[in-house]
Every structure is written in structure tokens, then in C-alpha cells.
Amino acid sequence: MKKFDKDRIVLALGGPLLALVVAFALTSVVLFASDRNPFEPFRIMFEQIAYLDVQVLIINQAGTYYLAALAVAVGFRMNLFNIGVDGQYRLAAMMAALVGASVELPGPLHLALIVIVAMLTGAFWAGVAGVLKTTRGVSEVVSTIMLNAIATSLIAWMIQADNFGVQPEGSNNLTTGLIAESGWFPGLDMGVEAGHIYGFTFVAAGLGVVYWFVLNRTRFGFDLRATGASESAAQASGVDAKKMILTSMLISGAVAGLAGMPVLTGSSHTFSLDFPTGVGFTGITIALLGRNNPVGIALSALLIAFLDKASAALDQFGYEKEIATIMQGLIVISVVVSYELVRRYGLRRQQQKVGEELAAAARKKNEEVAV
């Protein structure tokens, strides 16, 4: 039992830790090759954690990343590569903002309407890829990439002032109009200088618990994981593989739609041209680094959010904040390589353990014969 636990810990933590070590090391090499101090930027970024306002920024950003990564992870557990989370997230945020700004309802109903619209929009956009895969065999990788481009063009058209957009007086920005205060999600006030933690960040944490429970403690979660491991085997055991694929894409899209809610209901209260982009692609990095585990994803989201927000201080000390972007890219590459190394280690350990068990059984048999 002790050996099993040791191997399990190594296999679970080996990949992410190795990826982070390699990413930090390679970033240091890049800095050194550029005649820069290879360790000073890391010290500067870690010092930012001591500031309360930076802590709030990191937590808020991590909440958004966590939701995006959960959306990706749902697909990964089904062996589906939903690259369209970014398009689903942005289109859902815009539709939710449009509906939220056009109505005034009592607080809970207004907020619930915004959230439901976001989930339905994300699910619909991901469902298009799901239908194409189950009915025509179109790869979800190809279809979601194309749907990202379509979503971008659709948003650009819808937000025009001649259509559904609003151009504030004296500004070149375009928005969907301001959502009434009844549609805002109250957050945790951390003081005048620090701001507040988005209320939806706590919803994101709760959704992580739901994700773990459904996948590990329900029949649906078992069917999903079984279909992802072997579609043919799951189908032979009575699971409707096509139904599971479509359902997984719908759930993934619905969760992706929630990724825009922390910002929309917590700070911006409108969708505009400067609404955060690239969240879905960052979610892929976080899901990979966290190995689709809700705790691992949470830690990975905090790490990537830390790199995003703490790197803003690098400019003040003569370092480019893009150093953090380089590190994130290196993490992606390192994750792929390190996970393969850990997988091979796991196979060797499994073969070694089988050999040891066979040798022990043979010795026991010889001893019995000798007696």
C-alpha cells in the first residue's frame, strides 16, 4: 500500500512540477542570454504578493481562468478537445450583457436571467460542434476553431452602433449598454485601495466541487470517463457514445459561458471592445497543467493569474512584462514533454511491479514444492 501511494503521488505531481521547473529554468536561460539578471524578475513578481490590491486582482483573475479551465477539462475527460471555449465565453458574455442591459427585474431574477442566458449561449455555440461531430464526424478541433472565428465576426457586427451597440459620448469604445445595479453580483469588499473580490469567484469555487462530485460520484460521470477512455468499449457496455459526446460539449459550452460572469457581473457591467480576450486559450493551459483535477486546476489558475498580474510591476524595474507571457508559453511546451516522461515512468513502474509480483509468486511456489 505504501509503494502504491508513493507511485500515485509521483504520477500525479511529477508532470506539473517538472513542467514548472523546466519553464522557470528556460525563462532564466532566456533572460541570461539577453544579458539580464535571470532571477531578479522572479523576485520582483513574488514581492507583489505582499500587496493586498495585487492579491485581489490575482484571485479575481483566477476565478475567471478557473471557469474557463473547467470548461476545457469537461471536454478533456471525454477525450474531446474544445478549443472553442474563447469564442463561447465571449459570445455568451455579450448576449448576457445585451439581455441584462435591456431589462430591469428584481435583483435575484435579473442576475439569474443574465447567468442563464450566458450558459444557454455557450452551450448552443459548443453544441454546434457537438452536432457536427456526432452526425457528420467533423473533428471538434476543426469546428471549434472555425466557430471561434465566426463568434469574433458575429460579435464585431452585433456591437456596431447601427445594430445593438452603444457608443458612449466622447468615446471611441462600443458597448452593449450598462446593466442595472439589480443585475450586479455583490462581492467581498477588501477596502478602498484593494477593491473587492468578485462574488462570482466563490461560485466558481463551488462549481469545482460540483465538477468533482459529478465526475467521481455519479453514474453520468462514470459513463463520461468511460467513453473518453474507450468509446467502443463504453458503447459495448450500453453507453450511448454519441449522446455522451453531445452532452459533454453542451456542458463544456455552458461552463464556458459562465467564464465571463465574474467580470461582467462584478466590475464592467457591460460588454465592450476591451472585454478580456484569450481567456479560453489560457484555460487550455491551466487544464493541462492541473491534469483536469479541480484542485490542480485551482492551483494552476492562481499561478497563471499571478504571472499575469504580478508581471505588471516589471516595467518599473526595467524588465518587460512579456517575460510572464514567455513563461506561460514555456509551461505549455513543458507540460506536454513532462507528462510524456511521467507516463513512460508510470509504464515502467507498472511493468516492474508486475515482474516483482510474478517473481514473488514463483518463489512462493518453489518454497511450497520444496516443503
XYZ file of C-alpha atoms in Angstrom:
371
model
C 0.000 0.000 0.000
C 2.854 2.349 0.811
C 4.542 1.776 -2.553
C 1.231 2.315 -4.344
C 0.676 5.619 -2.606
C 4.205 6.749 -3.461
C 3.813 5.930 -7.132
C 0.420 7.591 -7.220
C 1.817 10.820 -5.780
C 4.750 10.787 -8.207
C 2.473 10.235 -11.193
C 0.017 12.936 -10.063
C 2.533 15.646 -9.164
C 5.524 14.702 -11.286
C 4.221 16.165 -14.551
C 3.119 19.599 -13.282
C 6.161 20.085 -11.032
C 8.593 19.052 -13.760
C 6.847 21.386 -16.214
C 7.119 24.345 -13.821
C 10.782 23.674 -13.038
C 11.634 23.427 -16.732
C 9.622 26.576 -17.565
C 11.345 28.610 -14.823
C 14.753 27.274 -15.887
C 14.223 28.041 -19.582
C 12.936 31.529 -18.781
C 16.092 32.141 -16.746
C 18.173 30.968 -19.703
C 16.340 33.411 -21.996
C 16.995 36.259 -19.556
C 20.642 35.293 -19.172
C 21.103 35.129 -22.956
C 19.668 38.658 -23.146
C 22.287 39.921 -20.662
C 19.623 40.333 -17.987
C 19.582 39.132 -14.410
C 17.962 35.652 -14.642
C 16.492 35.775 -11.128
C 15.596 39.420 -10.463
C 12.240 39.390 -12.358
C 11.038 36.443 -10.286
C 11.977 38.224 -7.064
C 10.106 41.353 -8.184
C 6.980 39.382 -9.052
C 6.974 37.411 -5.811
C 7.283 40.652 -3.838
C 3.977 41.814 -5.351
C 2.097 39.132 -3.417
C 2.528 41.202 -0.270
C 0.217 43.935 -1.658
C -3.473 43.450 -0.925
C -4.655 45.006 -4.182
C -2.487 42.604 -6.181
C -3.873 39.696 -4.149
C -7.412 40.759 -5.041
C -6.508 41.076 -8.724
C -4.948 37.606 -8.723
C -7.942 35.989 -7.020
C -10.420 37.665 -9.359
C -8.428 36.682 -12.443
C -8.026 33.143 -11.132
C -11.809 32.819 -10.798
C -12.291 33.613 -14.480
C -9.471 31.286 -15.507
C -10.841 28.526 -13.277
C -14.208 28.538 -15.025
C -12.585 28.527 -18.468
C -10.307 25.656 -17.448
C -13.222 23.645 -16.049
C -14.979 24.040 -19.400
C -11.892 22.680 -21.160
C -11.473 19.898 -18.592
C -15.007 18.595 -19.155
C -14.083 18.051 -22.792
C -10.698 16.568 -21.941
C -12.280 13.960 -19.644
C -14.411 12.947 -22.615
C -11.331 12.895 -24.877
C -12.697 15.978 -26.660
C -10.512 18.996 -27.424
C -12.800 22.009 -27.109
C -10.638 24.810 -28.475
C -13.717 26.990 -28.863
C -14.032 27.996 -25.206
C -12.807 31.516 -26.001
C -15.481 32.089 -28.632
C -18.171 30.518 -26.447
C -17.115 32.674 -23.487
C -17.094 35.968 -25.387
C -20.315 35.386 -27.304
C -22.052 34.299 -24.090
C -20.799 37.382 -22.250
C -22.073 39.659 -24.996
C -25.521 38.050 -25.207
C -25.845 38.086 -21.425
C -24.841 41.762 -21.365
C -27.345 42.641 -24.093
C -30.211 40.922 -22.310
C -29.111 42.220 -18.911
C -28.991 45.817 -20.114
C -32.378 45.618 -21.826
C -34.453 44.554 -18.817
C -34.926 45.577 -15.207
C -36.017 42.885 -12.767
C -35.758 42.294 -9.021
C -32.152 41.573 -8.068
C -32.065 37.760 -7.892
C -34.212 37.347 -11.018
C -32.166 39.832 -13.014
C -28.893 38.154 -12.102
C -30.346 34.680 -12.715
C -31.517 35.745 -16.176
C -28.049 37.014 -17.077
C -26.408 33.778 -15.922
C -28.951 31.562 -17.704
C -28.550 33.468 -20.973
C -24.770 33.112 -20.720
C -24.997 29.362 -20.109
C -27.516 28.780 -22.898
C -25.455 30.804 -25.383
C -22.240 28.975 -24.525
C -23.990 25.604 -24.671
C -25.589 26.435 -28.030
C -22.294 27.524 -29.595
C -20.474 24.437 -28.332
C -23.452 22.282 -29.293
C -22.956 23.199 -32.943
C -19.557 21.491 -32.824
C -21.094 18.565 -30.922
C -23.805 18.043 -33.537
C -21.266 18.229 -36.364
C -19.131 15.582 -34.659
C -21.938 13.167 -33.833
C -23.804 13.471 -37.156
C -21.036 14.135 -39.680
C -17.879 13.032 -37.891
C -16.335 16.511 -38.076
C -13.395 16.900 -35.687
C -14.279 19.168 -32.782
C -10.807 20.725 -33.102
C -11.560 21.994 -36.606
C -15.149 23.012 -35.936
C -14.429 24.882 -32.688
C -11.553 26.790 -34.303
C -13.882 27.882 -37.092
C -16.630 28.739 -34.595
C -14.164 30.963 -32.723
C -13.639 32.972 -35.898
C -17.377 33.130 -36.569
C -18.061 34.253 -32.996
C -15.479 37.032 -33.334
C -17.098 38.310 -36.537
C -20.594 37.989 -35.099
C -19.638 39.982 -32.014
C -17.993 42.667 -34.163
C -21.193 43.001 -36.200
C -23.605 42.959 -33.261
C -21.735 45.572 -31.237
C -21.859 48.141 -34.029
C -23.831 51.267 -33.090
C -26.169 50.641 -36.044
C -27.124 47.254 -34.606
C -27.108 46.554 -30.867
C -24.111 48.544 -29.681
C -23.970 51.811 -27.783
C -21.194 54.373 -28.229
C -20.666 56.460 -25.080
C -20.418 60.178 -25.730
C -16.822 61.298 -26.222
C -15.504 57.735 -26.534
C -14.444 55.512 -29.426
C -15.426 52.413 -27.470
C -18.572 50.442 -28.229
C -20.608 48.728 -25.503
C -23.864 46.854 -25.041
C -25.162 49.388 -22.537
C -24.878 49.337 -18.772
C -26.610 46.603 -16.777
C -28.807 47.960 -13.985
C -27.479 47.509 -10.458
C -30.080 44.797 -9.808
C -28.052 42.584 -12.184
C -24.751 43.044 -10.347
C -23.269 40.300 -8.201
C -22.148 41.719 -4.824
C -18.571 40.888 -3.902
C -16.380 40.800 -0.816
C -15.162 44.312 -0.023
C -11.424 44.347 0.775
C -11.076 48.078 1.359
C -10.987 51.250 -0.706
C -7.486 50.710 -2.109
C -7.756 46.952 -2.694
C -11.250 46.845 -4.208
C -13.435 43.769 -3.904
C -13.315 40.094 -4.730
C -15.946 39.224 -7.307
C -18.897 37.372 -5.867
C -18.875 35.024 -8.845
C -15.379 33.894 -7.870
C -16.956 31.987 -4.995
C -19.472 30.476 -7.418
C -16.512 29.294 -9.499
C -15.046 27.551 -6.452
C -18.386 25.877 -5.756
C -18.602 24.746 -9.360
C -15.264 22.995 -8.906
C -16.818 20.918 -6.122
C -19.776 20.087 -8.379
C -17.366 19.100 -11.169
C -15.518 16.694 -8.837
C -18.711 15.185 -7.436
C -20.370 14.604 -10.814
C -17.292 13.042 -12.382
C -16.341 10.827 -9.454
C -19.572 10.068 -7.613
C -22.297 9.752 -10.243
C -23.203 7.286 -12.983
C -23.098 10.071 -15.549
C -19.520 10.904 -14.561
C -18.530 7.248 -14.829
C -20.101 6.971 -18.295
C -18.348 10.162 -19.379
C -14.935 8.968 -18.221
C -15.514 5.503 -19.661
C -16.495 6.909 -23.057
C -13.461 9.169 -23.036
C -11.179 6.217 -22.246
C -12.657 3.923 -24.914
C -15.672 4.892 -26.968
C -16.105 1.407 -28.424
C -15.839 -0.311 -25.036
C -18.340 2.100 -23.476
C -20.744 1.568 -26.355
C -20.437 -2.213 -25.954
C -21.428 -1.843 -22.300
C -24.614 0.026 -23.193
C -23.477 3.660 -23.129
C -24.707 5.852 -25.984
C -21.355 7.321 -27.043
C -22.802 9.920 -29.412
C -25.198 11.146 -26.753
C -22.321 11.445 -24.283
C -20.246 13.413 -26.800
C -23.057 15.881 -27.454
C -23.900 16.182 -23.754
C -20.269 16.801 -22.861
C -19.958 19.551 -25.468
C -23.145 21.200 -24.209
C -21.910 21.133 -20.602
C -18.473 22.375 -21.635
C -20.055 25.274 -23.530
C -22.382 26.135 -20.651
C -19.446 26.329 -18.228
C -17.501 28.367 -20.796
C -20.415 30.800 -20.859
C -20.001 31.314 -17.122
C -16.340 32.326 -17.531
C -17.333 35.876 -18.422
C -19.650 36.318 -15.450
C -17.068 37.327 -12.802
C -16.052 40.394 -14.847
C -19.488 41.156 -16.301
C -21.416 40.967 -13.025
C -18.568 42.089 -10.781
C -16.882 45.073 -12.425
C -17.546 46.015 -16.061
C -21.380 45.566 -16.007
C -21.261 45.784 -19.790
C -19.631 44.091 -22.755
C -17.312 46.321 -24.761
C -14.481 46.171 -27.271
C -11.946 45.960 -24.427
C -13.624 42.982 -22.721
C -10.901 40.429 -21.823
C -9.900 38.091 -24.661
C -7.799 34.941 -24.801
C -9.353 33.537 -21.632
C -10.369 30.305 -23.339
C -6.880 29.597 -24.642
C -5.401 30.270 -21.220
C -7.955 27.813 -19.852
C -6.421 25.093 -22.032
C -3.012 25.720 -20.445
C -4.493 25.640 -16.945
C -6.489 22.453 -17.552
C -3.387 20.713 -18.915
C -1.213 21.880 -16.041
C -3.866 20.922 -13.473
C -4.383 17.500 -15.077
C -8.151 18.084 -15.191
C -8.296 17.801 -11.405
C -10.362 20.559 -9.693
C -7.676 21.205 -7.053
C -4.874 21.083 -9.603
C -6.808 23.442 -11.872
C -7.346 25.867 -8.966
C -3.620 25.968 -8.173
C -2.757 26.347 -11.853
C -5.284 29.169 -12.248
C -3.743 31.001 -9.293
C -0.255 30.535 -10.789
C -1.200 31.867 -14.231
C -3.181 34.725 -12.663
C -0.152 35.534 -10.519
C 2.077 35.687 -13.615
C -0.457 37.964 -15.329
C -0.950 40.445 -12.523
C 2.426 40.441 -10.760
C 4.296 40.939 -14.051
C 2.747 44.421 -14.402
C 5.366 45.689 -11.925
C 8.311 44.563 -14.072
C 8.134 47.696 -16.247
C 9.001 49.840 -13.232
C 12.310 47.982 -12.826
C 13.382 47.932 -16.463
C 12.081 44.455 -17.302
C 9.481 43.674 -19.923
C 6.230 42.276 -18.548
C 6.145 39.937 -21.546
C 8.547 37.758 -19.544
C 5.454 36.272 -17.911
C 3.964 35.545 -21.338
C 7.149 33.741 -22.341
C 6.929 31.667 -19.176
C 3.312 30.736 -19.869
C 4.257 29.563 -23.351
C 7.131 27.539 -21.957
C 4.780 25.975 -19.418
C 2.578 24.694 -22.248
C 5.538 23.122 -24.044
C 6.959 21.738 -20.803
C 3.615 20.224 -19.815
C 3.446 18.164 -22.998
C 7.011 16.873 -22.631
C 6.886 16.274 -18.866
C 3.589 14.397 -18.997
C 5.000 12.056 -21.621
C 8.051 11.421 -19.458
C 5.866 10.752 -16.420
C 3.626 8.456 -18.473
C 6.613 6.401 -19.572
C 7.849 6.269 -15.991
C 4.436 5.002 -14.905
C 4.501 2.259 -17.547
C 7.977 1.149 -16.472
C 6.937 1.119 -12.814
C 3.834 -0.899 -13.673
C 5.899 -3.439 -15.617
C 8.435 -3.585 -12.794
C 5.720 -4.192 -10.190
C 4.171 -6.958 -12.307
C 7.605 -8.565 -12.631
C 8.137 -8.351 -8.878
C 4.747 -9.912 -8.158
C 5.396 -12.756 -10.639
C 8.836 -13.370 -9.129
C 7.359 -13.430 -5.623
C 4.658 -15.889 -6.715
C 7.301 -18.116 -8.320
C 9.430 -18.087 -5.164
C 6.415 -18.952 -3.042
C 5.542 -21.844 -5.354
C 9.120 -23.168 -5.248
C 9.100 -22.981 -1.457
C 5.850 -24.939 -1.317
C 7.260 -27.603 -3.665
C 10.447 -27.867 -1.591
C 8.419 -28.385 1.563
